[in-house]
XYZ file of C-alpha atoms in Angstrom:
311
model
C 23.249 9.285 37.781
C 21.361 11.200 40.489
C 22.330 14.875 40.713
C 22.177 16.163 44.284
C 21.060 19.675 45.195
C 23.437 21.121 47.760
C 21.964 23.605 50.214
C 24.021 26.802 50.344
C 24.473 28.769 53.555
C 24.152 32.061 51.677
C 20.505 31.237 50.868
C 19.069 32.666 54.087
C 20.885 35.992 53.715
C 19.772 36.391 50.086
C 16.152 35.650 51.039
C 16.321 38.286 53.770
C 17.834 40.899 51.425
C 15.143 40.129 48.823
C 12.603 41.692 51.185
C 14.391 45.035 51.061
C 16.070 45.317 47.643
C 14.629 45.312 44.135
C 17.907 43.942 42.760
C 20.050 41.106 44.135
C 23.562 40.681 42.718
C 25.638 37.522 43.245
C 29.217 37.239 42.024
C 31.690 34.404 42.396
C 33.923 31.991 40.487
C 32.697 30.113 37.457
C 30.798 26.990 38.575
C 30.631 27.994 42.230
C 26.894 27.269 42.128
C 25.444 30.743 41.496
C 22.969 29.688 38.804
C 21.748 26.620 40.701
C 21.328 28.634 43.894
C 19.401 31.489 42.289
C 17.123 29.271 40.211
C 16.339 27.249 43.330
C 15.645 30.358 45.437
C 13.548 32.110 42.785
C 11.793 29.366 40.784
C 8.997 31.711 39.669
C 11.341 34.153 37.924
C 12.293 33.378 34.292
C 15.987 32.716 33.715
C 18.221 34.092 30.946
C 21.940 33.524 30.431
C 23.752 36.377 28.723
C 26.441 33.949 27.592
C 23.845 32.746 25.079
C 24.552 34.770 21.937
C 20.902 35.013 20.872
C 19.829 36.208 24.309
C 22.704 38.679 24.462
C 21.920 40.031 21.003
C 18.282 40.660 21.965
C 19.329 42.299 25.242
C 21.840 44.601 23.567
C 19.746 45.535 20.524
C 16.476 46.195 22.344
C 17.105 46.303 26.109
C 13.701 47.745 27.011
C 11.784 45.042 25.122
C 14.073 42.378 26.561
C 13.581 43.501 30.166
C 9.838 44.049 29.688
C 9.211 40.431 28.670
C 8.182 39.667 32.251
C 6.488 42.270 34.425
C 7.630 40.682 37.672
C 11.323 40.603 36.795
C 13.865 37.953 35.847
C 17.144 36.206 36.647
C 19.996 37.447 34.452
C 23.071 35.225 34.501
C 26.550 36.444 33.452
C 25.176 39.974 33.259
C 28.665 41.469 32.819
C 28.341 40.357 29.175
C 25.657 43.023 28.650
C 26.590 45.839 31.062
C 24.337 48.403 29.372
C 21.319 46.572 30.790
C 22.155 47.859 34.260
C 21.179 51.464 33.571
C 17.832 50.287 32.137
C 17.265 48.087 35.193
C 17.948 51.126 37.375
C 15.218 53.093 35.639
C 12.725 50.243 35.831
C 13.114 49.563 39.560
C 12.998 53.296 40.280
C 9.604 53.419 38.543
C 8.301 50.160 40.012
C 9.870 48.918 43.245
C 7.873 45.678 42.997
C 9.919 44.503 39.992
C 12.726 42.146 40.889
C 15.958 41.507 39.045
C 18.383 38.819 40.172
C 21.838 39.310 38.642
C 24.868 37.048 38.633
C 28.328 37.103 37.100
C 31.802 35.626 37.398
C 33.965 38.655 36.625
C 34.530 40.268 40.000
C 36.046 43.691 39.366
C 34.288 44.492 36.091
C 30.869 43.507 37.363
C 31.097 45.133 40.787
C 32.331 48.380 39.254
C 29.416 48.495 36.809
C 26.895 47.554 39.499
C 28.282 50.246 41.812
C 27.959 52.843 39.067
C 24.442 51.965 37.888
C 22.689 50.374 40.865
C 24.175 52.089 43.918
C 21.705 51.826 46.793
C 19.342 49.634 44.784
C 21.066 46.255 45.032
C 22.394 43.944 47.700
C 25.678 42.370 46.565
C 26.861 38.916 47.656
C 29.814 36.698 46.795
C 29.366 32.938 46.471
C 32.578 30.936 46.700
C 32.812 27.146 46.240
C 31.401 24.930 48.985
C 32.394 25.422 52.603
C 33.461 22.546 54.834
C 30.121 22.620 56.665
C 28.167 22.494 53.378
C 30.145 19.414 52.323
C 29.893 17.871 55.790
C 26.100 18.068 55.550
C 26.367 15.756 52.509
C 29.212 13.447 53.513
C 30.625 13.139 57.013
C 33.380 10.659 56.164
C 35.555 12.749 53.807
C 39.184 12.885 54.962
C 41.099 16.165 55.109
C 43.513 15.133 52.361
C 40.651 14.112 50.099
C 38.996 17.474 50.738
C 42.163 19.394 49.910
C 42.764 17.330 46.776
C 39.180 17.195 45.501
C 38.594 20.879 46.155
C 35.239 22.433 46.894
C 33.403 22.983 43.612
C 29.766 21.783 43.725
C 30.045 19.682 40.546
C 32.392 17.283 42.346
C 30.002 16.719 45.266
C 26.726 16.725 43.336
C 27.845 13.740 41.236
C 28.329 15.693 37.986
C 32.133 15.469 37.732
C 35.409 14.244 39.243
C 38.639 16.199 39.889
C 40.747 14.557 37.160
C 38.325 15.831 34.505
C 36.947 18.932 36.205
C 40.117 20.952 36.817
C 41.767 20.582 33.374
C 38.454 21.627 31.784
C 38.091 24.475 34.271
C 41.527 25.836 33.425
C 40.871 25.593 29.702
C 37.600 27.494 30.084
C 39.341 30.048 32.276
C 42.196 30.626 29.843
C 39.963 30.639 26.765
C 37.259 32.925 28.162
C 38.222 35.059 31.145
C 41.873 35.731 30.346
C 41.266 36.519 26.696
C 38.390 38.799 27.693
C 40.422 40.713 30.254
C 43.916 40.773 28.740
C 45.592 40.647 25.366
C 48.355 38.178 26.258
C 50.779 37.318 23.470
C 52.325 34.297 25.192
C 49.661 32.194 26.929
C 52.270 29.609 27.942
C 54.052 32.323 29.891
C 50.811 33.218 31.642
C 50.180 29.547 32.439
C 53.667 29.363 33.963
C 52.762 32.390 36.065
C 49.655 30.655 37.448
C 51.632 27.515 38.319
C 54.324 29.570 40.055
C 51.601 31.316 42.042
C 50.350 27.906 43.201
C 53.841 27.182 44.488
C 53.710 30.371 46.571
C 50.511 29.658 48.496
C 50.747 31.132 51.985
C 53.866 33.125 51.100
C 54.355 36.858 50.791
C 53.622 37.785 47.189
C 56.708 39.618 45.963
C 56.013 41.011 42.513
C 59.607 41.728 41.488
C 60.779 38.254 42.535
C 58.158 36.531 40.386
C 58.733 38.921 37.473
C 62.438 38.040 37.436
C 61.690 34.309 37.529
C 59.304 34.479 34.554
C 61.237 37.105 32.619
C 58.550 39.794 32.421
C 58.160 43.262 33.921
C 56.757 43.920 37.389
C 53.891 45.807 35.755
C 53.012 42.681 33.765
C 52.942 40.526 36.901
C 50.762 43.099 38.661
C 48.378 43.117 35.689
C 48.235 39.317 35.538
C 47.624 39.099 39.272
C 44.679 41.480 38.982
C 43.183 39.122 36.376
C 43.564 36.132 38.718
C 41.775 38.122 41.414
C 39.065 39.426 39.082
C 38.217 35.908 37.923
C 38.291 34.381 41.413
C 41.357 32.206 40.968
C 43.356 33.761 43.818
C 42.787 36.022 46.811
C 45.292 38.250 48.585
C 45.429 38.533 52.360
C 46.923 41.847 53.539
C 48.915 42.187 56.768
C 47.149 43.771 59.723
C 48.214 47.258 60.732
C 46.217 49.764 62.780
C 47.213 52.295 60.119
C 44.862 51.555 57.186
C 47.285 53.058 54.664
C 49.950 50.522 55.644
C 47.510 47.651 55.050
C 47.130 48.839 51.465
C 50.839 49.196 50.742
C 52.522 46.330 52.603
C 53.155 42.930 50.976
C 50.134 40.561 51.089
C 50.034 36.767 51.215
C 48.630 34.810 48.285
C 46.006 32.060 48.466
C 43.954 30.160 45.904
C 40.163 30.266 46.067
C 40.156 26.470 45.694
C 42.731 23.921 46.874
C 41.648 21.375 44.252
C 42.627 23.741 41.449
C 45.882 24.493 43.268
C 46.652 20.753 43.520
C 46.052 20.378 39.779
C 48.416 23.267 39.018
C 51.031 21.801 41.371
C 50.930 18.439 39.577
C 49.460 16.594 42.569
C 47.438 13.739 41.056
C 46.060 11.838 44.063
C 45.172 12.448 47.697
C 47.860 9.908 48.611
C 50.483 11.955 46.764
C 49.286 15.078 48.586
C 49.847 13.333 51.918
C 53.599 13.237 51.138
C 53.887 16.544 49.262
C 55.883 19.457 50.667
C 52.953 21.796 49.846
C 50.511 19.946 52.112
C 50.996 22.403 54.992
C 50.537 25.416 52.725
C 47.404 23.882 51.202
C 45.985 23.270 54.675
C 46.684 26.913 55.539
C 44.918 27.876 52.301
C 41.917 25.766 53.367
C 41.717 27.517 56.756
C 41.910 31.005 55.234
C 39.246 30.191 52.644
C 36.947 28.731 55.305
C 37.187 32.009 57.226
C 36.467 33.982 54.062
C 33.521 31.753 53.082
C 32.049 32.100 56.553
C 32.031 35.886 56.261
C 30.675 35.901 52.712
C 27.971 33.369 53.607
C 26.826 35.743 56.357
C 26.565 38.560 53.820
C 29.649 40.333 55.174
C 32.703 41.719 53.411
C 35.936 39.698 53.596
C 37.983 42.018 55.823
C 40.537 39.344 56.767
C 44.201 40.010 57.551
C 47.278 38.141 58.706
C 49.265 39.310 61.720
C 53.049 39.397 61.775
């Protein structure tokens, strides 16, 4: 089967930033295309994944020797698995601005916090979400809206490497086995899975913590903690209400959306595009699509999200 390379709109912005920064950092969901994008943009830089235990062991035990393997720099994937490397990278680019390090990771909060601490002013940071409508349209102009919403926007589905009925169950298993266990010590994973499914049923609605906590039978603090994990691992995004007073934006109830409608359909038990056509959540999923398109457009221009809803 032929595997297609999908051009990403973020490419031009990353290339421009590469002229000015010694370090480029790209975060985003698992399988949003970060590795493919970076290896395509920087084919001359050697690539290392820090999910590989041997690579990680070398990086952690002798970071200077690891980073000095290649004088010109390297691509380091899933760098949040070896956060101590960042301080060594800082020292190296301070000594030699010609060295280049390309970093990627799929743990939003943890990685951005560590990058901000160690590489402030030395790195340009970008977020790569799944494919935008225009990126898909460049490949296939005849995809219906309902098929788009059902299939979702992950590159594997459009490059010929996978199909939704296999992709999303595997994605959720990887997510639960890796990201959740890394970020939280959850005693009842079934309860957490129920929480994710209930979130999918609240797409486009105000996210009321106490209401969801009562429905699941856990504390509000637990729901808040679980929600932060969904955000950190790029499963959901929150859209705050717009107020001229910035403090109100931070305290008022946000709306909840999923990063990908295909994953949301899977969690909602929607098994075909035809079923989606008749489903009561179709309108909410379309709203989700519109919000995510706006967010992707900003991210693909190298801008922060800064989106709000107006009541």
